[in-house]
mmCIF file with all atom_site columns, C-alpha atoms in Angstrom:
data_model
loop_
_atom_site.group_PDB
_atom_site.id
_atom_site.type_symbol
_atom_site.label_atom_id
_atom_site.label_alt_id
_atom_site.label_comp_id
_atom_site.label_asym_id
_atom_site.label_entity_id
_atom_site.label_seq_id
_atom_site.pdbx_PDB_ins_code
_atom_site.Cartn_x
_atom_site.Cartn_y
_atom_site.Cartn_z
_atom_site.occupancy
_atom_site.B_iso_or_equiv
_atom_site.pdbx_formal_charge
_atom_site.auth_seq_id
_atom_site.auth_comp_id
_atom_site.auth_asym_id
_atom_site.auth_atom_id
_atom_site.pdbx_PDB_model_num
ATOM 1   C CA . ASP X 1 1   ? -0.186  -0.035 -0.641  1.00 0.00 ? 1   ASP X CA 1
ATOM 2   C CA . VAL X 1 2   ? 1.649   3.801  -1.237  1.00 0.00 ? 2   VAL X CA 1
ATOM 3   C CA . LYS X 1 3   ? 2.118   5.569  1.611   1.00 0.00 ? 3   LYS X CA 1
ATOM 4   C CA . VAL X 1 4   ? 2.725   9.392  2.480   1.00 0.00 ? 4   VAL X CA 1
ATOM 5   C CA . THR X 1 5   ? 2.973   10.270 6.116   1.00 0.00 ? 5   THR X CA 1
ATOM 6   C CA . GLN X 1 6   ? 3.934   12.865 7.896   1.00 0.00 ? 6   GLN X CA 1
ATOM 7   C CA . SER X 1 7   ? 5.757   13.061 11.090  1.00 0.00 ? 7   SER X CA 1
ATOM 8   C CA . SER X 1 8   ? 3.434   14.853 13.469  1.00 0.00 ? 8   SER X CA 1
ATOM 9   C CA . ARG X 1 9   ? -0.293  15.109 13.285  1.00 0.00 ? 9   ARG X CA 1
ATOM 10  C CA . TYR X 1 10  ? -0.802  17.949 16.009  1.00 0.00 ? 10  TYR X CA 1
ATOM 11  C CA . LEU X 1 11  ? 1.429   20.239 16.583  1.00 0.00 ? 11  LEU X CA 1
ATOM 12  C CA . VAL X 1 12  ? 1.886   23.333 18.648  1.00 0.00 ? 12  VAL X CA 1
ATOM 13  C CA . LYS X 1 13  ? 5.122   25.821 18.700  1.00 0.00 ? 13  LYS X CA 1
ATOM 14  C CA . ARG X 1 14  ? 5.200   29.165 20.460  1.00 0.00 ? 14  ARG X CA 1
ATOM 15  C CA . THR X 1 15  ? 6.159   32.130 18.003  1.00 0.00 ? 15  THR X CA 1
ATOM 16  C CA . GLY X 1 16  ? 9.835   32.749 16.834  1.00 0.00 ? 16  GLY X CA 1
ATOM 17  C CA . GLU X 1 17  ? 10.887  28.897 16.827  1.00 0.00 ? 17  GLU X CA 1
ATOM 18  C CA . LYS X 1 18  ? 11.802  27.132 14.744  1.00 0.00 ? 18  LYS X CA 1
ATOM 19  C CA . VAL X 1 19  ? 9.185   24.403 13.037  1.00 0.00 ? 19  VAL X CA 1
ATOM 20  C CA . PHE X 1 20  ? 10.180  21.230 11.659  1.00 0.00 ? 20  PHE X CA 1
ATOM 21  C CA . LEU X 1 21  ? 7.439   19.527 9.384   1.00 0.00 ? 21  LEU X CA 1
ATOM 22  C CA . GLU X 1 22  ? 9.423   16.405 7.990   1.00 0.00 ? 22  GLU X CA 1
ATOM 23  C CA . CYS X 1 23  ? 7.211   13.649 5.202   1.00 0.00 ? 23  CYS X CA 1
ATOM 24  C CA . VAL X 1 24  ? 8.480   11.126 3.886   1.00 0.00 ? 24  VAL X CA 1
ATOM 25  C CA . GLN X 1 25  ? 7.325   8.797  1.138   1.00 0.00 ? 25  GLN X CA 1
ATOM 26  C CA . ASP X 1 26  ? 7.742   5.290  -0.268  1.00 0.00 ? 26  ASP X CA 1
ATOM 27  C CA . MET X 1 27  ? 6.677   5.088  -3.851  1.00 0.00 ? 27  MET X CA 1
ATOM 28  C CA . ASP X 1 28  ? 10.044  6.353  -5.257  1.00 0.00 ? 28  ASP X CA 1
ATOM 29  C CA . HIS X 1 29  ? 8.076   9.365  -6.858  1.00 0.00 ? 29  HIS X CA 1
ATOM 30  C CA . GLU X 1 30  ? 10.264  12.019 -8.052  1.00 0.00 ? 30  GLU X CA 1
ATOM 31  C CA . ASN X 1 31  ? 7.948   15.130 -6.850  1.00 0.00 ? 31  ASN X CA 1
ATOM 32  C CA . MET X 1 32  ? 6.997   15.965 -3.533  1.00 0.00 ? 32  MET X CA 1
ATOM 33  C CA . PHE X 1 33  ? 4.369   19.127 -2.853  1.00 0.00 ? 33  PHE X CA 1
ATOM 34  C CA . TRP X 1 34  ? 3.409   21.023 0.594   1.00 0.00 ? 34  TRP X CA 1
ATOM 35  C CA . TYR X 1 35  ? 0.270   22.927 1.126   1.00 0.00 ? 35  TYR X CA 1
ATOM 36  C CA . ARG X 1 36  ? -1.882  24.660 3.653   1.00 0.00 ? 36  ARG X CA 1
ATOM 37  C CA . GLN X 1 37  ? -5.263  24.501 3.909   1.00 0.00 ? 37  GLN X CA 1
ATOM 38  C CA . ASP X 1 38  ? -7.199  27.632 5.459   1.00 0.00 ? 38  ASP X CA 1
ATOM 39  C CA . PRO X 1 39  ? -10.973 27.617 5.839   1.00 0.00 ? 39  PRO X CA 1
ATOM 40  C CA . GLY X 1 40  ? -12.892 28.874 2.524   1.00 0.00 ? 40  GLY X CA 1
ATOM 41  C CA . LEU X 1 41  ? -8.621  29.289 0.951   1.00 0.00 ? 41  LEU X CA 1
ATOM 42  C CA . GLY X 1 42  ? -8.520  25.937 -0.496  1.00 0.00 ? 42  GLY X CA 1
ATOM 43  C CA . LEU X 1 43  ? -5.274  24.222 -0.744  1.00 0.00 ? 43  LEU X CA 1
ATOM 44  C CA . ARG X 1 44  ? -2.381  26.581 -1.632  1.00 0.00 ? 44  ARG X CA 1
ATOM 45  C CA . LEU X 1 45  ? 1.000   25.263 -3.121  1.00 0.00 ? 45  LEU X CA 1
ATOM 46  C CA . ILE X 1 46  ? 3.538   26.672 -0.748  1.00 0.00 ? 46  ILE X CA 1
ATOM 47  C CA . TYR X 1 47  ? 6.543   24.738 -1.983  1.00 0.00 ? 47  TYR X CA 1
ATOM 48  C CA . PHE X 1 48  ? 7.629   21.578 -4.350  1.00 0.00 ? 48  PHE X CA 1
ATOM 49  C CA . SER X 1 49  ? 10.417  19.780 -5.651  1.00 0.00 ? 49  SER X CA 1
ATOM 50  C CA . TYR X 1 50  ? 11.002  17.846 -8.988  1.00 0.00 ? 50  TYR X CA 1
ATOM 51  C CA . ASP X 1 51  ? 14.311  15.865 -7.260  1.00 0.00 ? 51  ASP X CA 1
ATOM 52  C CA . VAL X 1 52  ? 16.705  16.249 -4.456  1.00 0.00 ? 52  VAL X CA 1
ATOM 53  C CA . LYS X 1 53  ? 18.120  19.140 -4.213  1.00 0.00 ? 53  LYS X CA 1
ATOM 54  C CA . MET X 1 54  ? 15.513  21.122 -6.528  1.00 0.00 ? 54  MET X CA 1
ATOM 55  C CA . LYS X 1 55  ? 13.134  23.312 -5.235  1.00 0.00 ? 55  LYS X CA 1
ATOM 56  C CA . GLU X 1 56  ? 10.276  25.786 -7.104  1.00 0.00 ? 56  GLU X CA 1
ATOM 57  C CA . LYS X 1 57  ? 8.128   28.427 -4.816  1.00 0.00 ? 57  LYS X CA 1
ATOM 58  C CA . GLY X 1 58  ? 4.454   27.467 -4.950  1.00 0.00 ? 58  GLY X CA 1
ATOM 59  C CA . ASP X 1 59  ? 1.838   30.518 -4.674  1.00 0.00 ? 59  ASP X CA 1
ATOM 60  C CA . ILE X 1 60  ? 2.485   31.274 -0.619  1.00 0.00 ? 60  ILE X CA 1
ATOM 61  C CA . PRO X 1 61  ? 6.216   30.749 -0.404  1.00 0.00 ? 61  PRO X CA 1
ATOM 62  C CA . GLU X 1 62  ? 6.840   33.654 2.262   1.00 0.00 ? 62  GLU X CA 1
ATOM 63  C CA . GLY X 1 63  ? 8.183   32.690 5.772   1.00 0.00 ? 63  GLY X CA 1
ATOM 64  C CA . TYR X 1 64  ? 8.596   29.290 4.604   1.00 0.00 ? 64  TYR X CA 1
ATOM 65  C CA . SER X 1 65  ? 11.921  27.174 2.973   1.00 0.00 ? 65  SER X CA 1
ATOM 66  C CA . VAL X 1 66  ? 12.538  23.541 2.591   1.00 0.00 ? 66  VAL X CA 1
ATOM 67  C CA . SER X 1 67  ? 14.937  20.782 1.888   1.00 0.00 ? 67  SER X CA 1
ATOM 68  C CA . ARG X 1 68  ? 15.032  17.455 0.048   1.00 0.00 ? 68  ARG X CA 1
ATOM 69  C CA . GLU X 1 69  ? 18.171  15.978 0.303   1.00 0.00 ? 69  GLU X CA 1
ATOM 70  C CA . LYS X 1 70  ? 16.805  12.712 -0.416  1.00 0.00 ? 70  LYS X CA 1
ATOM 71  C CA . LYS X 1 71  ? 14.343  11.615 -2.499  1.00 0.00 ? 71  LYS X CA 1
ATOM 72  C CA . GLU X 1 72  ? 11.749  10.029 0.154   1.00 0.00 ? 72  GLU X CA 1
ATOM 73  C CA . ARG X 1 73  ? 12.189  13.253 2.094   1.00 0.00 ? 73  ARG X CA 1
ATOM 74  C CA . PHE X 1 74  ? 11.144  16.519 1.693   1.00 0.00 ? 74  PHE X CA 1
ATOM 75  C CA . SER X 1 75  ? 11.153  18.863 4.899   1.00 0.00 ? 75  SER X CA 1
ATOM 76  C CA . LEU X 1 76  ? 8.787   22.089 5.402   1.00 0.00 ? 76  LEU X CA 1
ATOM 77  C CA . ILE X 1 77  ? 10.518  24.706 7.589   1.00 0.00 ? 77  ILE X CA 1
ATOM 78  C CA . LEU X 1 78  ? 9.361   27.777 9.023   1.00 0.00 ? 78  LEU X CA 1
ATOM 79  C CA . GLU X 1 79  ? 12.417  29.839 10.243  1.00 0.00 ? 79  GLU X CA 1
ATOM 80  C CA . SER X 1 80  ? 10.070  32.124 12.709  1.00 0.00 ? 80  SER X CA 1
ATOM 81  C CA . ALA X 1 81  ? 7.068   30.636 13.563  1.00 0.00 ? 81  ALA X CA 1
ATOM 82  C CA . SER X 1 82  ? 4.147   33.633 13.578  1.00 0.00 ? 82  SER X CA 1
ATOM 83  C CA . THR X 1 83  ? 0.461   32.960 14.325  1.00 0.00 ? 83  THR X CA 1
ATOM 84  C CA . ASN X 1 84  ? -0.723  33.394 10.721  1.00 0.00 ? 84  ASN X CA 1
ATOM 85  C CA . GLN X 1 85  ? 1.038   30.068 10.073  1.00 0.00 ? 85  GLN X CA 1
ATOM 86  C CA . THR X 1 86  ? -1.541  28.327 12.136  1.00 0.00 ? 86  THR X CA 1
ATOM 87  C CA . SER X 1 87  ? -3.255  26.380 9.592   1.00 0.00 ? 87  SER X CA 1
ATOM 88  C CA . MET X 1 88  ? -3.047  22.223 8.467   1.00 0.00 ? 88  MET X CA 1
ATOM 89  C CA . TYR X 1 89  ? -0.262  21.262 6.016   1.00 0.00 ? 89  TYR X CA 1
ATOM 90  C CA . LEU X 1 90  ? -0.498  18.866 3.452   1.00 0.00 ? 90  LEU X CA 1
ATOM 91  C CA . CYS X 1 91  ? 2.239   16.708 1.819   1.00 0.00 ? 91  CYS X CA 1
ATOM 92  C CA . ALA X 1 92  ? 1.699   15.222 -1.564  1.00 0.00 ? 92  ALA X CA 1
ATOM 93  C CA . SER X 1 93  ? 3.962   13.177 -4.009  1.00 0.00 ? 93  SER X CA 1
ATOM 94  C CA . SER X 1 94  ? 3.559   11.920 -7.595  1.00 0.00 ? 94  SER X CA 1
ATOM 95  C CA . GLY X 1 95  ? 5.091   10.637 -10.561 1.00 0.00 ? 95  GLY X CA 1
ATOM 96  C CA . GLN X 1 96  ? 6.788   12.495 -13.324 1.00 0.00 ? 96  GLN X CA 1
ATOM 97  C CA . SER X 1 97  ? 4.061   12.318 -16.104 1.00 0.00 ? 97  SER X CA 1
ATOM 98  C CA . LEU X 1 98  ? 0.943   14.188 -16.150 1.00 0.00 ? 98  LEU X CA 1
ATOM 99  C CA . ASN X 1 99  ? -0.827  11.206 -16.387 1.00 0.00 ? 99  ASN X CA 1
ATOM 100 C CA . THR X 1 100 ? -0.440  10.233 -12.602 1.00 0.00 ? 100 THR X CA 1
ATOM 101 C CA . GLU X 1 101 ? -2.122  10.756 -9.892  1.00 0.00 ? 101 GLU X CA 1
ATOM 102 C CA . ALA X 1 102 ? -1.244  12.326 -6.468  1.00 0.00 ? 102 ALA X CA 1
ATOM 103 C CA . PHE X 1 103 ? -0.936  10.660 -3.353  1.00 0.00 ? 103 PHE X CA 1
ATOM 104 C CA . PHE X 1 104 ? -1.161  12.810 -0.186  1.00 0.00 ? 104 PHE X CA 1
ATOM 105 C CA . GLY X 1 105 ? -0.312  12.516 3.633   1.00 0.00 ? 105 GLY X CA 1
ATOM 106 C CA . GLN X 1 106 ? -2.882  12.820 6.410   1.00 0.00 ? 106 GLN X CA 1
ATOM 107 C CA . GLY X 1 107 ? -1.822  16.528 7.558   1.00 0.00 ? 107 GLY X CA 1
ATOM 108 C CA . THR X 1 108 ? -0.125  18.065 9.961   1.00 0.00 ? 108 THR X CA 1
ATOM 109 C CA . ARG X 1 109 ? -2.688  20.785 11.807  1.00 0.00 ? 109 ARG X CA 1
ATOM 110 C CA . LEU X 1 110 ? -0.041  23.302 13.404  1.00 0.00 ? 110 LEU X CA 1
ATOM 111 C CA . THR X 1 111 ? -0.713  25.692 16.080  1.00 0.00 ? 111 THR X CA 1
ATOM 112 C CA . VAL X 1 112 ? 1.438   28.890 16.608  1.00 0.00 ? 112 VAL X CA 1
ATOM 113 C CA . VAL X 1 113 ? 0.852   30.485 20.153  1.00 0.00 ? 113 VAL X CA 1
ATOM 114 C CA . ASP V 2 1   ? -2.016  30.343 -13.440 1.00 0.00 ? 1   ASP V CA 1
ATOM 115 C CA . ALA V 2 2   ? -4.333  27.391 -14.620 1.00 0.00 ? 2   ALA V CA 1
ATOM 116 C CA . LYS V 2 3   ? -7.322  27.808 -12.506 1.00 0.00 ? 3   LYS V CA 1
ATOM 117 C CA . THR V 2 4   ? -10.678 25.858 -11.807 1.00 0.00 ? 4   THR V CA 1
ATOM 118 C CA . THR V 2 5   ? -14.299 27.497 -10.806 1.00 0.00 ? 5   THR V CA 1
ATOM 119 C CA . GLN V 2 6   ? -16.533 24.870 -9.126  1.00 0.00 ? 6   GLN V CA 1
ATOM 120 C CA . PRO V 2 7   ? -20.004 25.399 -7.198  1.00 0.00 ? 7   PRO V CA 1
ATOM 121 C CA . ASN V 2 8   ? -19.181 26.021 -3.406  1.00 0.00 ? 8   ASN V CA 1
ATOM 122 C CA . SER V 2 9   ? -21.831 22.853 -2.632  1.00 0.00 ? 9   SER V CA 1
ATOM 123 C CA . MET V 2 10  ? -24.350 20.489 -3.367  1.00 0.00 ? 10  MET V CA 1
ATOM 124 C CA . GLU V 2 11  ? -27.069 18.216 -2.058  1.00 0.00 ? 11  GLU V CA 1
ATOM 125 C CA . SER V 2 12  ? -27.942 15.178 -3.045  1.00 0.00 ? 12  SER V CA 1
ATOM 126 C CA . ASN V 2 13  ? -30.218 12.090 -1.930  1.00 0.00 ? 13  ASN V CA 1
ATOM 127 C CA . GLU V 2 14  ? -28.713 8.657  -1.504  1.00 0.00 ? 14  GLU V CA 1
ATOM 128 C CA . GLU V 2 15  ? -28.347 6.570  -4.218  1.00 0.00 ? 15  GLU V CA 1
ATOM 129 C CA . GLU V 2 16  ? -28.690 8.805  -6.601  1.00 0.00 ? 16  GLU V CA 1
ATOM 130 C CA . PRO V 2 17  ? -26.540 10.075 -9.360  1.00 0.00 ? 17  PRO V CA 1
ATOM 131 C CA . VAL V 2 18  ? -24.432 12.995 -8.626  1.00 0.00 ? 18  VAL V CA 1
ATOM 132 C CA . HIS V 2 19  ? -23.487 15.366 -11.337 1.00 0.00 ? 19  HIS V CA 1
ATOM 133 C CA . LEU V 2 20  ? -20.195 17.760 -9.997  1.00 0.00 ? 20  LEU V CA 1
ATOM 134 C CA . PRO V 2 21  ? -19.640 20.398 -12.380 1.00 0.00 ? 21  PRO V CA 1
ATOM 135 C CA . CYS V 2 22  ? -16.305 22.294 -12.832 1.00 0.00 ? 22  CYS V CA 1
ATOM 136 C CA . ASN V 2 23  ? -15.135 24.918 -15.870 1.00 0.00 ? 23  ASN V CA 1
ATOM 137 C CA . HIS V 2 24  ? -11.550 25.244 -16.649 1.00 0.00 ? 24  HIS V CA 1
ATOM 138 C CA . SER V 2 25  ? -11.479 28.061 -19.117 1.00 0.00 ? 25  SER V CA 1
ATOM 139 C CA . THR V 2 26  ? -7.817  28.522 -19.370 1.00 0.00 ? 26  THR V CA 1
ATOM 140 C CA . ILE V 2 27  ? -7.060  25.095 -20.136 1.00 0.00 ? 27  ILE V CA 1
ATOM 141 C CA . SER V 2 28  ? -3.910  24.383 -22.596 1.00 0.00 ? 28  SER V CA 1
ATOM 142 C CA . GLY V 2 29  ? -3.669  21.341 -24.734 1.00 0.00 ? 29  GLY V CA 1
ATOM 143 C CA . THR V 2 30  ? -1.035  19.310 -22.490 1.00 0.00 ? 30  THR V CA 1
ATOM 144 C CA . ASP V 2 31  ? -2.901  20.289 -19.008 1.00 0.00 ? 31  ASP V CA 1
ATOM 145 C CA . TYR V 2 32  ? -4.988  16.625 -17.697 1.00 0.00 ? 32  TYR V CA 1
ATOM 146 C CA . ILE V 2 33  ? -7.772  17.150 -15.588 1.00 0.00 ? 33  ILE V CA 1
ATOM 147 C CA . HIS V 2 34  ? -7.958  15.166 -11.973 1.00 0.00 ? 34  HIS V CA 1
ATOM 148 C CA . TRP V 2 35  ? -10.438 15.007 -8.979  1.00 0.00 ? 35  TRP V CA 1
ATOM 149 C CA . TYR V 2 36  ? -9.426  14.906 -5.338  1.00 0.00 ? 36  TYR V CA 1
ATOM 150 C CA . ARG V 2 37  ? -12.520 14.508 -2.687  1.00 0.00 ? 37  ARG V CA 1
ATOM 151 C CA . GLN V 2 38  ? -10.760 15.200 0.976   1.00 0.00 ? 38  GLN V CA 1
ATOM 152 C CA . LEU V 2 39  ? -13.260 13.655 4.169   1.00 0.00 ? 39  LEU V CA 1
ATOM 153 C CA . PRO V 2 40  ? -13.075 15.158 6.936   1.00 0.00 ? 40  PRO V CA 1
ATOM 154 C CA . SER V 2 41  ? -10.066 14.802 9.304   1.00 0.00 ? 41  SER V CA 1
ATOM 155 C CA . GLN V 2 42  ? -8.342  13.320 6.237   1.00 0.00 ? 42  GLN V CA 1
ATOM 156 C CA . GLY V 2 43  ? -5.796  14.524 3.335   1.00 0.00 ? 43  GLY V CA 1
ATOM 157 C CA . PRO V 2 44  ? -7.125  14.641 -0.025  1.00 0.00 ? 44  PRO V CA 1
ATOM 158 C CA . GLU V 2 45  ? -7.704  10.726 -1.906  1.00 0.00 ? 45  GLU V CA 1
ATOM 159 C CA . TYR V 2 46  ? -7.326  10.669 -5.698  1.00 0.00 ? 46  TYR V CA 1
ATOM 160 C CA . VAL V 2 47  ? -10.739 9.884  -7.442  1.00 0.00 ? 47  VAL V CA 1
ATOM 161 C CA . ILE V 2 48  ? -10.538 10.063 -11.176 1.00 0.00 ? 48  ILE V CA 1
ATOM 162 C CA . HIS V 2 49  ? -8.195  11.762 -14.030 1.00 0.00 ? 49  HIS V CA 1
ATOM 163 C CA . GLY V 2 50  ? -7.977  12.681 -17.667 1.00 0.00 ? 50  GLY V CA 1
ATOM 164 C CA . LEU V 2 51  ? -6.932  14.415 -21.153 1.00 0.00 ? 51  LEU V CA 1
ATOM 165 C CA . THR V 2 52  ? -9.530  14.315 -23.248 1.00 0.00 ? 52  THR V CA 1
ATOM 166 C CA . SER V 2 53  ? -12.071 11.374 -23.060 1.00 0.00 ? 53  SER V CA 1
ATOM 167 C CA . ASN V 2 54  ? -14.414 10.178 -20.901 1.00 0.00 ? 54  ASN V CA 1
ATOM 168 C CA . VAL V 2 55  ? -13.260 8.241  -18.281 1.00 0.00 ? 55  VAL V CA 1
ATOM 169 C CA . ASN V 2 56  ? -14.427 5.797  -16.203 1.00 0.00 ? 56  ASN V CA 1
ATOM 170 C CA . ASN V 2 57  ? -13.181 3.803  -12.877 1.00 0.00 ? 57  ASN V CA 1
ATOM 171 C CA . ARG V 2 58  ? -14.812 2.344  -9.488  1.00 0.00 ? 58  ARG V CA 1
ATOM 172 C CA . MET V 2 59  ? -15.503 5.409  -8.404  1.00 0.00 ? 59  MET V CA 1
ATOM 173 C CA . ALA V 2 60  ? -16.808 7.741  -10.510 1.00 0.00 ? 60  ALA V CA 1
ATOM 174 C CA . SER V 2 61  ? -16.855 8.824  -14.354 1.00 0.00 ? 61  SER V CA 1
ATOM 175 C CA . LEU V 2 62  ? -15.480 11.640 -15.575 1.00 0.00 ? 62  LEU V CA 1
ATOM 176 C CA . ALA V 2 63  ? -16.874 14.059 -18.675 1.00 0.00 ? 63  ALA V CA 1
ATOM 177 C CA . ILE V 2 64  ? -15.039 16.128 -20.420 1.00 0.00 ? 64  ILE V CA 1
ATOM 178 C CA . ALA V 2 65  ? -16.277 18.617 -22.588 1.00 0.00 ? 65  ALA V CA 1
ATOM 179 C CA . GLU V 2 66  ? -14.895 18.656 -26.537 1.00 0.00 ? 66  GLU V CA 1
ATOM 180 C CA . ASP V 2 67  ? -13.450 21.790 -25.969 1.00 0.00 ? 67  ASP V CA 1
ATOM 181 C CA . ARG V 2 68  ? -12.163 20.853 -22.335 1.00 0.00 ? 68  ARG V CA 1
ATOM 182 C CA . LYS V 2 69  ? -13.236 23.916 -20.638 1.00 0.00 ? 69  LYS V CA 1
ATOM 183 C CA . SER V 2 70  ? -15.516 22.212 -18.290 1.00 0.00 ? 70  SER V CA 1
ATOM 184 C CA . SER V 2 71  ? -15.830 19.008 -17.298 1.00 0.00 ? 71  SER V CA 1
ATOM 185 C CA . THR V 2 72  ? -18.235 17.365 -14.881 1.00 0.00 ? 72  THR V CA 1
ATOM 186 C CA . LEU V 2 73  ? -17.397 14.546 -12.269 1.00 0.00 ? 73  LEU V CA 1
ATOM 187 C CA . ILE V 2 74  ? -20.204 11.890 -12.124 1.00 0.00 ? 74  ILE V CA 1
ATOM 188 C CA . LEU V 2 75  ? -20.758 9.586  -9.226  1.00 0.00 ? 75  LEU V CA 1
ATOM 189 C CA . HIS V 2 76  ? -23.378 7.184  -10.190 1.00 0.00 ? 76  HIS V CA 1
ATOM 190 C CA . ARG V 2 77  ? -25.263 6.429  -6.743  1.00 0.00 ? 77  ARG V CA 1
ATOM 191 C CA . ALA V 2 78  ? -24.507 8.874  -3.767  1.00 0.00 ? 78  ALA V CA 1
ATOM 192 C CA . THR V 2 79  ? -24.092 6.878  -0.592  1.00 0.00 ? 79  THR V CA 1
ATOM 193 C CA . LEU V 2 80  ? -23.375 9.079  2.850   1.00 0.00 ? 80  LEU V CA 1
ATOM 194 C CA . ARG V 2 81  ? -19.495 7.768  2.409   1.00 0.00 ? 81  ARG V CA 1
ATOM 195 C CA . ASP V 2 82  ? -19.555 10.314 -0.285  1.00 0.00 ? 82  ASP V CA 1
ATOM 196 C CA . ALA V 2 83  ? -19.698 13.441 1.618   1.00 0.00 ? 83  ALA V CA 1
ATOM 197 C CA . ALA V 2 84  ? -16.804 15.211 1.680   1.00 0.00 ? 84  ALA V CA 1
ATOM 198 C CA . VAL V 2 85  ? -15.108 18.024 -0.734  1.00 0.00 ? 85  VAL V CA 1
ATOM 199 C CA . TYR V 2 86  ? -14.545 17.321 -3.835  1.00 0.00 ? 86  TYR V CA 1
ATOM 200 C CA . TYR V 2 87  ? -11.401 19.124 -5.606  1.00 0.00 ? 87  TYR V CA 1
ATOM 201 C CA . CYS V 2 88  ? -11.284 19.783 -9.392  1.00 0.00 ? 88  CYS V CA 1
ATOM 202 C CA . ILE V 2 89  ? -7.427  20.456 -10.059 1.00 0.00 ? 89  ILE V CA 1
ATOM 203 C CA . LEU V 2 90  ? -5.512  20.875 -13.246 1.00 0.00 ? 90  LEU V CA 1
ATOM 204 C CA . ARG V 2 91  ? -2.103  19.331 -13.600 1.00 0.00 ? 91  ARG V CA 1
ATOM 205 C CA . VAL V 2 92  ? 0.058   21.636 -16.124 1.00 0.00 ? 92  VAL V CA 1
ATOM 206 C CA . THR V 2 93  ? 3.361   21.051 -17.525 1.00 0.00 ? 93  THR V CA 1
ATOM 207 C CA . GLY V 2 94  ? 5.974   21.856 -14.776 1.00 0.00 ? 94  GLY V CA 1
ATOM 208 C CA . ASN V 2 95  ? 4.388   19.343 -12.639 1.00 0.00 ? 95  ASN V CA 1
ATOM 209 C CA . GLN V 2 96  ? 2.185   21.129 -10.399 1.00 0.00 ? 96  GLN V CA 1
ATOM 210 C CA . PHE V 2 97  ? -1.046  20.821 -9.024  1.00 0.00 ? 97  PHE V CA 1
ATOM 211 C CA . TYR V 2 98  ? -3.354  23.766 -8.504  1.00 0.00 ? 98  TYR V CA 1
ATOM 212 C CA . PHE V 2 99  ? -6.729  23.290 -6.648  1.00 0.00 ? 99  PHE V CA 1
ATOM 213 C CA . GLY V 2 100 ? -9.306  25.569 -6.288  1.00 0.00 ? 100 GLY V CA 1
ATOM 214 C CA . THR V 2 101 ? -11.307 25.782 -2.783  1.00 0.00 ? 101 THR V CA 1
ATOM 215 C CA . GLY V 2 102 ? -14.064 22.769 -4.144  1.00 0.00 ? 102 GLY V CA 1
ATOM 216 C CA . THR V 2 103 ? -17.478 21.607 -3.787  1.00 0.00 ? 103 THR V CA 1
ATOM 217 C CA . SER V 2 104 ? -18.790 20.565 -0.552  1.00 0.00 ? 104 SER V CA 1
ATOM 218 C CA . LEU V 2 105 ? -21.125 17.773 -1.512  1.00 0.00 ? 105 LEU V CA 1
ATOM 219 C CA . THR V 2 106 ? -23.652 16.667 1.224   1.00 0.00 ? 106 THR V CA 1
ATOM 220 C CA . VAL V 2 107 ? -25.628 13.606 1.103   1.00 0.00 ? 107 VAL V CA 1
ATOM 221 C CA . ILE V 2 108 ? -29.121 12.780 2.331   1.00 0.00 ? 108 ILE V CA 1
ATOM 222 C CA . PRO V 2 109 ? -30.531 9.917  3.465   1.00 0.00 ? 109 PRO V CA 1
#
């Protein structure tokens, strides 16, 4: 069974902390994605990666960075967490072909206090 | 940016067919149309996708307009477990998936 695993379901962090959200996939997918989901706004793309050490900004990259040192792992980093980054974060992976689907993790609900 | 437009919400009676519409007027020739759904407290899950021809799988059917500027996801017999937010997405060159805000489907027993 294919899997995208996010390291935490729930996280509570303090304003100003550095936060790492980890995502691992076991499907040997080239592409990995980070989204945030907020009520009324749907899913918005933060960053994606199409290969190891490669990254592209999505629609809302400000305040975030990413790291992809290994093919199976894609990390989202909040350098200095702020309350407006309280959200549900979703990781996904997919193959290279446009004719393939994406697989999502269960999400991490991050609360910044 | 590639964008899709969907109604915010729809209702259906249980065991009746549901037609969920999507407009994607800016679609280009190589963009695939994908549909995902998201159950409460879960990540989105894949439903179906297509390029030009209509597609069927065990979950649903996808009807794509001839000009590809719109599509319809068809659930043949809605069940209570089909209550979810349904997202119509374009997968574009550059490998991005563009999500809209989706359609919240309520299934009435």
